[in-house]
Amino acid sequence: MVAAATAFASAISLSSALLPSQGGSTRSLPWKKKERPCIRKSGPGMITAKFELKPPPYDLKALEPHMSSETMEYHWGRHHRTYVENLNKQIEGTEMDGMTLEDVILATYNKGDLLPAFNNAAQAWNHDFFWESMKPDGGGKPSGELLKLINRDFGSLEGFIREFKAAAATQFGSGWAWLVYKANRLDVGNAINPFPKEEDKKLVVVKSHNAVNPPCLGLFTTAYYRCLGACLLPRLPEPTARLYIDLYGEACVVGRGQFQTRKSTGPSC
Amino acid sequence: MALRTLATRKTLRTALGFQSIRGLQTFSLPDLPYDYGALEPAISGEIMQIHHQKHHQTYVTNYNKSLEQLDAAISKGDAPTVVQLQSAIKFNGGGHINHSVFWKNLAPASEGGGEPPKGSLGWAIDTNFGSLESLIQKMNAEGAALQGSGWVWLGVDKELKKLVIETTANQDPLVTKGPSLVPLIGIDVWEHAYYLQYKNVRPDYLKSIWTVMNWKYASEVYEKECP
């Protein structure tokens, strides 16, 4: 799926477009290019950059009773941390050292012929996204443009939730369920839409195996970056395929005009 | 002619006690040959109970369901449905096959769990891998490195008479890696197999499981394939 309109929004332009009450500057965006602090190593003046484990934008206890602090401590504190630490070890001293996380993911996805660092890079991204998809006292309904699109493409909010839950529950083995805004509503594999219009785009629920994610599959498009991911591991005593809707409908509408389209540099993933 | 065939099948069904129409064989959850707590401290009773009664049972239930749907689709000549059911059959059928082997792979220490293999399998291990320790180390490395969910296997290629170490994803049985491969030992590295006890530290689970490994069963299978 060629990213005719793949977007990695420039965080600077977006956050200034939104009022703080709409979450403009206080929330970080899932695909802001992950800048890393440069650590100057003593010795022959070599600079390396390491990815950091970012904490969720809320306290580990804040999602209770839906997600326990114990789950958060294991899932973020151990699993997510391990992905980040192992990724840093894998890319140190290679040409990927210094690349943004998104670029590492695309490079190691390698058109489906996965390179060793892919799993850690993609899972680091996925989990950053996952924590951002939830918030304390979230839930409720989306509004505005997002709700309109959900009604258009799923019939109703209930219809979307049903489909999302079914996707999450029927994933074989490990993986993710996503809500994405696809550049092409037709399922046409490698074809490129030569004259993309807004009506061609469509909200869809997508399942992915293990670490694979929408950036790899080229599934993002300009306006609607707020994908919802539900992680299927680990299975601690509480149910894991629960859906948490984080609502940024308003922000999506206001931000739409401000997004920058990343130029497609030829066939992606 | 159709009527005669139906009558024959009905008689057959009564005689052999099949459970459904058309002689469709369905499956049931096998009993464990030991108590849930018998493998402690290597594997907790809590894990064994949930693993057997919930996870394996679900594979059996869903396998039977998809077989019934397949049966109906075949008799209707519904090709799209037949094809569409393949992934559910592979997943649930594989889950049933794999776990049925797994329970036999384990035994409490009092019944020989952990005792190294003797006889022809012991020799074959030394020949193929140098030593039992080397085999265990290799299997554990493969098991720890497996991404997501799957199994690590010690198998025998019954054509080439060779031992192999393989991994499979999800619930793919060993035979998906080669039609002549027969599983001797399978280690479940899905998180449901160890998480409640070992949390995210899969390598610790892999180290402990060898203390309850039932080499007697593995040897029996090996001697049958390589007499």
Coordinates of C-alpha atoms in Angstrom, one line a residue:
Chain A
M1 CA 0.0 0.0 0.0
V2 CA 1.8 3.1 -1.2
A3 CA 1.5 6.0 1.1
A4 CA 0.0 8.5 -1.3
A5 CA -0.7 10.7 1.6
T6 CA 1.4 9.4 4.5
A7 CA 1.7 12.0 7.1
F8 CA 4.0 12.4 10.0
A9 CA 2.7 15.6 11.4
S10 CA 5.1 18.3 12.3
A11 CA 4.5 18.7 16.0
I12 CA 5.5 22.3 16.1
S13 CA 2.9 23.4 13.6
L14 CA 0.2 21.3 15.1
S15 CA 0.7 22.2 18.7
S16 CA 0.6 25.9 18.0
A17 CA -2.6 25.4 16.1
L18 CA -4.4 24.1 19.1
L19 CA -5.4 25.8 22.2
P20 CA -4.1 24.2 25.4
S21 CA -7.6 23.2 26.4
Q22 CA -7.8 21.1 23.3
G23 CA -4.7 19.4 24.2
G24 CA -2.5 21.4 22.0
S25 CA 0.7 21.8 23.7
T26 CA 0.3 19.5 26.7
R27 CA 0.0 16.2 24.8
S28 CA 2.7 14.8 22.7
L29 CA 1.7 13.4 19.4
P30 CA 2.3 9.8 18.5
W31 CA 4.3 10.5 15.4
K32 CA 6.3 13.5 16.4
K33 CA 9.7 12.5 15.2
K34 CA 11.3 11.1 18.3
E35 CA 14.2 13.4 19.0
R36 CA 16.7 11.9 21.3
P37 CA 19.2 13.5 23.6
C38 CA 22.6 13.3 22.1
I39 CA 25.1 11.9 24.5
R40 CA 28.7 12.9 23.8
K41 CA 30.9 10.0 24.5
S42 CA 34.2 10.8 26.0
G43 CA 37.0 9.7 23.8
P44 CA 37.4 10.4 20.1
G45 CA 34.5 12.9 20.0
M46 CA 31.9 10.4 18.9
I47 CA 28.2 11.4 19.4
T48 CA 25.6 8.7 19.9
A49 CA 21.9 9.1 20.5
K50 CA 19.8 6.7 22.5
F51 CA 16.0 6.3 22.5
E52 CA 14.4 7.0 25.8
L53 CA 11.5 5.2 27.5
K54 CA 8.9 7.9 27.7
P55 CA 6.5 7.5 30.6
P56 CA 2.7 7.5 29.9
P57 CA 1.2 10.9 30.1
Y58 CA -0.5 10.0 33.4
D59 CA 0.3 8.2 36.6
L60 CA 0.6 4.4 36.5
K61 CA -2.4 4.2 38.9
A62 CA -4.5 6.6 36.9
L63 CA -6.3 4.1 34.7
E64 CA -7.6 2.0 37.6
P65 CA -9.9 0.1 37.8
H66 CA -9.8 -0.6 34.1
M67 CA -6.1 -1.2 34.0
S68 CA -4.3 -1.9 37.2
S69 CA -1.1 -0.1 38.2
E70 CA 0.4 -3.6 38.5
T71 CA -0.4 -4.2 34.8
M72 CA 1.1 -0.8 33.9
E73 CA 4.3 -1.5 35.9
Y74 CA 4.8 -4.8 34.1
H75 CA 3.6 -3.7 30.7
W76 CA 5.3 -0.3 30.6
G77 CA 7.9 -0.8 33.2
R78 CA 9.3 -4.1 32.0
H79 CA 8.0 -5.0 28.5
H80 CA 8.1 -1.6 26.9
R81 CA 11.4 -0.7 28.7
T82 CA 13.0 -3.9 27.4
Y83 CA 12.0 -3.0 23.8
V84 CA 13.7 0.4 24.1
E85 CA 16.8 -0.9 25.9
N86 CA 17.3 -3.7 23.4
L87 CA 16.7 -1.4 20.5
N88 CA 19.4 0.9 21.7
K89 CA 21.8 -2.0 22.0
Q90 CA 21.0 -3.2 18.5
I91 CA 21.5 0.1 16.7
E92 CA 24.5 1.4 18.6
G93 CA 27.3 2.1 16.2
T94 CA 25.2 1.2 13.1
E95 CA 23.9 3.6 10.5
M96 CA 20.5 3.5 12.3
D97 CA 22.1 5.2 15.3
G98 CA 20.8 8.8 15.0
M99 CA 17.8 8.0 12.8
T100 CA 14.4 8.8 14.1
L101 CA 12.3 5.9 15.4
E102 CA 10.0 6.1 12.5
D103 CA 12.9 5.8 10.1
V104 CA 14.3 2.9 12.0
I105 CA 11.0 1.1 11.7
L106 CA 10.7 1.7 8.0
A107 CA 14.3 0.7 7.4
T108 CA 14.1 -2.5 9.4
Y109 CA 10.6 -3.4 8.1
N110 CA 12.5 -3.7 4.9
K111 CA 9.4 -4.3 2.7
G112 CA 8.4 -7.2 4.9
D113 CA 11.7 -8.9 5.0
L114 CA 12.3 -8.0 8.6
L115 CA 15.7 -7.0 10.0
P116 CA 16.6 -7.9 13.6
A117 CA 15.9 -4.5 15.1
F118 CA 12.4 -4.3 13.6
N119 CA 10.6 -6.0 16.5
N120 CA 12.0 -3.7 19.2
A121 CA 11.7 -0.5 17.1
A122 CA 8.1 -1.2 16.1
Q123 CA 7.0 -2.3 19.5
A124 CA 8.6 0.8 21.1
W125 CA 6.5 2.9 18.7
N126 CA 3.4 0.8 19.3
H127 CA 3.5 1.1 23.0
D128 CA 4.2 4.8 23.0
F129 CA 1.1 5.1 20.8
F130 CA -0.9 2.8 23.1
W131 CA -0.3 4.8 26.3
E132 CA -1.3 7.9 24.4
S133 CA -4.5 6.3 23.2
M134 CA -5.7 6.1 26.8
K135 CA -6.4 8.7 29.4
P136 CA -7.8 8.7 32.9
D137 CA -11.6 9.3 32.8
G138 CA -11.5 8.8 29.0
G139 CA -14.1 6.8 27.3
G140 CA -17.4 8.3 26.2
K141 CA -17.9 9.2 22.6
P142 CA -15.9 10.9 19.9
S143 CA -17.4 14.0 18.5
G144 CA -17.2 16.3 15.5
E145 CA -15.5 15.1 12.3
L146 CA -14.2 11.9 13.8
L147 CA -17.7 10.8 14.8
K148 CA -19.0 11.8 11.4
L149 CA -16.4 9.5 9.8
I150 CA -17.1 6.7 12.2
N151 CA -20.8 6.9 11.3
R152 CA -20.0 7.1 7.6
D153 CA -17.6 4.2 7.5
F154 CA -18.9 1.9 10.3
G155 CA -22.6 2.8 10.3
S156 CA -22.5 3.8 14.0
L157 CA -20.2 4.1 16.9
E158 CA -21.6 0.8 18.3
G159 CA -20.8 -0.8 14.9
F160 CA -17.2 0.4 15.1
I161 CA -16.7 -0.8 18.6
R162 CA -18.2 -4.2 17.7
E163 CA -15.8 -4.5 14.8
F164 CA -12.8 -3.3 16.8
K165 CA -13.5 -5.8 19.7
A166 CA -14.0 -8.6 17.2
A167 CA -10.7 -7.8 15.5
A168 CA -8.9 -7.7 18.8
A169 CA -10.5 -10.9 20.0
T170 CA -9.9 -12.9 16.9
Q171 CA -6.2 -12.1 16.4
F172 CA -4.3 -15.4 16.4
G173 CA -1.3 -15.2 18.7
S174 CA 0.3 -11.8 19.5
G175 CA -0.5 -8.6 17.8
W176 CA -2.6 -5.4 17.7
A177 CA -5.9 -4.0 16.6
W178 CA -5.9 -0.5 15.1
L179 CA -8.4 2.1 13.9
V180 CA -6.7 3.8 11.0
Y181 CA -7.7 6.2 8.3
K182 CA -6.7 4.6 5.0
A183 CA -5.7 6.6 2.0
N184 CA -7.6 4.3 -0.3
R185 CA -10.9 2.8 0.7
L186 CA -10.5 0.0 -1.8
D187 CA -8.4 -3.0 -0.8
V188 CA -6.1 -2.8 -3.8
G189 CA -2.7 -3.9 -2.4
N190 CA 0.1 -2.2 -4.2
A191 CA -2.0 0.1 -6.4
I192 CA -1.6 3.9 -6.1
N193 CA -4.6 6.1 -6.3
P194 CA -3.6 8.6 -9.0
F195 CA -6.1 11.3 -8.1
P196 CA -6.7 10.9 -4.3
K197 CA -9.7 12.7 -3.0
E198 CA -11.1 13.0 0.5
E199 CA -14.0 10.6 -0.4
D200 CA -11.5 7.9 -1.3
K201 CA -10.2 7.7 2.3
K202 CA -11.9 5.5 4.8
L203 CA -11.7 4.6 8.5
V204 CA -11.0 0.9 8.9
V205 CA -10.2 -1.5 11.6
V206 CA -6.9 -3.4 11.0
K207 CA -5.3 -6.3 12.7
S208 CA -1.6 -6.7 12.7
H209 CA 0.7 -9.6 13.8
N210 CA 3.4 -9.2 16.4
A211 CA 5.1 -5.8 16.0
V212 CA 3.8 -4.8 12.5
N213 CA 2.0 -1.4 12.7
P214 CA 0.3 1.2 10.5
P215 CA 3.4 3.2 9.7
C216 CA 4.9 0.1 8.1
L217 CA 1.8 -0.7 6.2
G218 CA 1.6 2.9 4.9
L219 CA -1.8 3.3 6.4
F220 CA -1.7 6.8 7.7
T221 CA -3.1 9.8 5.9
T222 CA -3.1 13.5 6.5
A223 CA -6.0 14.4 8.7
Y224 CA -6.6 11.6 11.1
Y225 CA -3.7 10.5 13.0
R226 CA -5.4 9.4 16.1
C227 CA -5.3 5.6 15.8
L228 CA -6.4 3.5 18.6
G229 CA -4.4 0.4 19.4
A230 CA -5.3 -2.4 21.7
C231 CA -2.5 -4.6 22.8
L232 CA -3.0 -8.3 23.1
L233 CA -0.3 -9.1 25.5
P234 CA 0.3 -9.9 28.3
R235 CA -2.6 -11.8 29.7
L236 CA -2.6 -10.9 33.3
P237 CA -5.7 -11.8 35.4
E238 CA -7.7 -9.0 34.0
P239 CA -9.2 -9.0 30.5
T240 CA -6.9 -7.5 28.0
A241 CA -9.0 -6.9 24.9
R242 CA -10.8 -4.0 26.5
L243 CA -11.4 -0.9 24.4
Y244 CA -10.5 2.5 25.6
I245 CA -11.5 5.3 23.4
D246 CA -9.4 8.4 23.6
L247 CA -11.2 11.3 22.1
Y248 CA -9.5 13.9 20.0
G249 CA -12.3 14.5 17.5
E250 CA -12.1 18.3 18.1
A251 CA -8.4 18.4 17.8
C252 CA -8.5 16.5 14.6
V253 CA -10.8 19.0 12.9
V254 CA -8.9 22.1 14.0
G255 CA -5.5 20.5 13.2
R256 CA -6.5 19.2 9.8
G257 CA -5.4 22.1 7.8
Q258 CA -2.1 22.4 9.6
F259 CA -0.7 19.0 8.8
Q260 CA 2.2 18.6 6.6
T261 CA 2.3 15.7 4.2
R262 CA 5.5 13.9 4.2
K263 CA 6.7 13.6 0.6
S264 CA 6.5 10.0 -0.5
T265 CA 10.1 9.0 -1.4
G266 CA 9.0 6.2 -3.7
P267 CA 7.4 2.9 -2.7
S268 CA 7.2 2.7 1.1
C269 CA 7.4 -0.4 3.2
Chain B
M1 CA -28.3 -45.0 -4.7
A2 CA -28.0 -42.1 -2.4
L3 CA -30.6 -43.7 -0.1
R4 CA -28.6 -46.9 0.1
T5 CA -25.5 -45.0 1.0
L6 CA -27.2 -43.1 3.7
A7 CA -28.5 -46.3 5.2
T8 CA -25.1 -47.8 5.2
R9 CA -23.6 -44.8 6.9
K10 CA -26.3 -44.9 9.6
T11 CA -25.5 -48.5 10.4
L12 CA -21.9 -47.7 10.5
R13 CA -22.5 -44.8 12.8
T14 CA -24.4 -46.9 15.3
A15 CA -21.8 -49.7 15.2
L16 CA -18.8 -47.4 15.9
G17 CA -20.5 -44.8 18.1
F18 CA -19.4 -41.7 16.1
Q19 CA -20.7 -38.6 17.6
S20 CA -22.2 -36.8 14.6
I21 CA -23.6 -37.1 11.1
R22 CA -21.5 -38.3 8.2
G23 CA -19.1 -39.9 10.6
L24 CA -17.5 -36.6 11.5
Q25 CA -15.0 -37.2 14.3
T26 CA -14.9 -34.6 16.9
F27 CA -12.4 -34.2 19.7
S28 CA -12.3 -33.9 23.5
L29 CA -9.9 -32.5 26.0
P30 CA -7.4 -35.2 27.1
D31 CA -6.9 -35.7 30.8
L32 CA -3.6 -34.9 32.3
P33 CA -1.6 -37.9 33.5
Y34 CA -0.8 -36.1 36.8
D35 CA -2.3 -33.5 39.1
Y36 CA -2.2 -29.8 38.3
G37 CA 0.2 -29.2 41.2
A38 CA 2.5 -32.1 40.4
L39 CA 5.0 -30.1 38.3
E40 CA 5.8 -27.6 41.0
P41 CA 8.0 -25.7 41.5
A42 CA 8.9 -25.7 37.8
I43 CA 5.3 -24.9 36.6
S44 CA 2.7 -23.7 39.1
G45 CA -0.6 -25.6 39.6
E46 CA -2.4 -22.3 38.8
I47 CA -0.8 -22.2 35.4
M48 CA -1.4 -25.9 34.7
Q49 CA -5.1 -25.6 35.6
I50 CA -5.7 -22.5 33.5
H51 CA -3.6 -23.8 30.6
H52 CA -5.4 -27.1 30.5
Q53 CA -9.0 -26.2 31.4
K54 CA -9.2 -22.9 29.7
H55 CA -6.7 -22.6 26.9
H56 CA -6.5 -26.2 25.6
Q57 CA -10.3 -26.6 26.2
T58 CA -11.0 -23.5 24.0
Y59 CA -8.8 -24.9 21.2
V60 CA -10.8 -28.2 21.3
T61 CA -14.1 -26.4 21.4
N62 CA -13.3 -24.1 18.5
Y63 CA -11.7 -26.9 16.5
N64 CA -14.8 -29.0 16.8
K65 CA -16.9 -25.9 15.8
S66 CA -14.8 -25.2 12.7
L67 CA -14.8 -28.9 11.7
E68 CA -18.6 -28.9 11.8
Q69 CA -18.7 -25.7 9.8
L70 CA -16.3 -27.3 7.3
D71 CA -18.4 -30.4 7.1
A72 CA -21.5 -28.4 6.2
A73 CA -19.6 -26.2 3.7
I74 CA -18.1 -29.3 2.0
S75 CA -21.4 -31.0 1.6
K76 CA -22.9 -27.8 0.2
G77 CA -20.0 -27.3 -2.2
D78 CA -19.4 -23.9 -0.6
A79 CA -15.8 -23.4 -1.7
P80 CA -15.2 -19.9 -0.4
T81 CA -16.3 -21.0 3.1
V82 CA -14.2 -24.1 2.9
V83 CA -11.1 -21.9 2.1
Q84 CA -12.0 -19.3 4.7
L85 CA -12.2 -21.8 7.5
Q86 CA -8.6 -23.0 6.9
S87 CA -7.0 -20.5 9.3
A88 CA -9.3 -21.4 12.1
I89 CA -8.8 -25.1 11.6
K90 CA -5.0 -24.6 11.5
F91 CA -5.0 -22.5 14.6
N92 CA -7.4 -24.4 16.8
G93 CA -6.5 -27.9 15.4
G94 CA -2.8 -27.0 15.8
G95 CA -3.5 -25.8 19.4
H96 CA -5.1 -29.1 20.2
I97 CA -2.4 -31.2 18.6
N98 CA 0.4 -29.2 20.2
H99 CA -1.0 -29.2 23.7
S100 CA -1.8 -32.9 23.5
V101 CA 1.9 -33.5 22.9
F102 CA 2.9 -31.0 25.6
W103 CA 1.1 -32.7 28.5
K104 CA 2.9 -35.9 27.6
N105 CA 6.2 -34.1 27.4
L106 CA 6.0 -33.3 31.1
A107 CA 6.1 -35.5 34.2
P108 CA 6.6 -35.0 37.9
A109 CA 10.1 -35.8 39.2
S110 CA 8.6 -38.8 41.1
E111 CA 7.7 -40.3 37.7
G112 CA 10.9 -39.7 35.9
G113 CA 10.5 -36.0 35.0
G114 CA 13.9 -34.5 34.5
E115 CA 15.7 -37.8 34.1
P116 CA 18.0 -37.6 31.1
P117 CA 17.3 -39.8 28.1
K118 CA 18.9 -43.1 27.7
G119 CA 19.0 -45.6 24.9
S120 CA 18.9 -44.7 21.3
L121 CA 17.6 -41.2 21.8
G122 CA 20.4 -40.4 24.2
W123 CA 22.9 -41.6 21.6
A124 CA 21.2 -39.6 18.9
I125 CA 21.3 -36.4 20.9
D126 CA 25.0 -36.8 21.6
T127 CA 25.6 -37.5 17.9
N128 CA 23.5 -34.6 16.6
F129 CA 24.3 -32.0 19.2
G130 CA 27.4 -33.1 21.1
S131 CA 25.7 -33.4 24.5
L132 CA 22.4 -33.0 26.2
E133 CA 23.5 -29.7 27.7
S134 CA 24.2 -28.4 24.3
L135 CA 20.8 -29.4 23.0
I136 CA 19.1 -27.7 25.9
Q137 CA 21.1 -24.6 25.5
K138 CA 20.2 -24.4 21.8
M139 CA 16.5 -25.0 22.4
N140 CA 16.4 -22.4 25.1
A141 CA 18.1 -19.9 22.9
E142 CA 15.6 -20.5 20.1
G143 CA 12.8 -20.4 22.6
A144 CA 13.9 -17.2 24.1
A145 CA 14.4 -15.5 20.8
L146 CA 11.0 -16.4 19.4
Q147 CA 9.0 -13.2 18.8
G148 CA 5.4 -13.2 19.9
S149 CA 3.7 -16.5 20.4
G150 CA 4.9 -20.0 19.3
W151 CA 6.6 -23.2 20.1
V152 CA 10.2 -24.6 20.2
W153 CA 10.5 -28.2 19.2
L154 CA 12.9 -31.1 19.3
G155 CA 11.8 -33.3 16.4
V156 CA 12.9 -36.3 14.4
D157 CA 12.9 -36.3 10.6
K158 CA 11.6 -39.8 10.1
E159 CA 12.9 -39.9 6.5
L160 CA 16.4 -38.7 7.1
K161 CA 16.5 -40.2 10.7
K162 CA 17.9 -37.0 12.0
L163 CA 17.1 -34.9 15.0
V164 CA 16.1 -31.3 14.4
I165 CA 15.4 -28.2 16.5
E166 CA 12.6 -26.0 15.0
T167 CA 10.4 -23.2 16.0
T168 CA 6.8 -22.6 14.8
A169 CA 4.7 -19.5 15.2
N170 CA 1.3 -19.3 16.9
Q171 CA -0.2 -22.8 17.0
D172 CA 1.4 -24.1 13.9
P173 CA 2.3 -27.8 14.5
L174 CA 5.8 -29.0 13.7
V175 CA 4.6 -30.8 10.6
T176 CA 4.1 -27.4 8.9
K177 CA 7.9 -27.1 8.9
G178 CA 8.3 -30.4 7.0
P179 CA 6.0 -33.3 6.3
S180 CA 8.4 -35.9 7.7
L181 CA 9.0 -34.1 11.0
V182 CA 7.6 -35.8 14.1
P183 CA 7.6 -33.9 17.4
L184 CA 9.5 -35.5 20.3
I185 CA 9.5 -32.5 22.7
G186 CA 7.5 -29.2 22.3
I187 CA 7.9 -26.3 24.6
D188 CA 5.0 -23.8 24.7
V189 CA 6.5 -20.3 24.7
W190 CA 3.2 -18.5 24.5
E191 CA 3.0 -16.1 27.5
H192 CA 0.0 -18.0 28.8
A193 CA 2.3 -21.0 29.5
Y194 CA 4.5 -19.1 32.0
Y195 CA 3.5 -15.5 32.6
L196 CA 1.6 -15.9 35.9
Q197 CA 4.7 -17.4 37.5
Y198 CA 7.7 -16.2 35.5
K199 CA 6.2 -12.9 34.3
N200 CA 8.2 -11.5 31.4
V201 CA 11.3 -13.6 32.2
R202 CA 10.8 -16.4 29.6
P203 CA 14.5 -17.6 30.0
D204 CA 13.8 -18.6 33.6
Y205 CA 10.8 -20.7 32.5
L206 CA 12.9 -22.3 29.8
K207 CA 15.6 -23.2 32.4
S208 CA 13.1 -24.7 34.8
I209 CA 11.0 -26.8 32.5
W210 CA 13.8 -29.3 31.9
T211 CA 13.5 -30.4 35.5
V212 CA 10.1 -31.9 34.6
M213 CA 10.8 -33.0 31.1
N214 CA 9.5 -36.5 30.4
W215 CA 12.3 -38.1 28.3
K216 CA 10.6 -41.5 28.5
Y217 CA 7.8 -40.3 26.2
A218 CA 10.3 -38.6 23.8
S219 CA 12.3 -41.9 23.7
E220 CA 9.2 -44.0 22.9
V221 CA 8.3 -41.7 20.0
Y222 CA 11.9 -41.7 18.7
E223 CA 12.2 -45.5 18.9
K224 CA 9.0 -45.9 17.0
E225 CA 10.2 -43.6 14.1
C226 CA 13.8 -44.8 14.2
P227 CA 13.7 -48.5 15.2

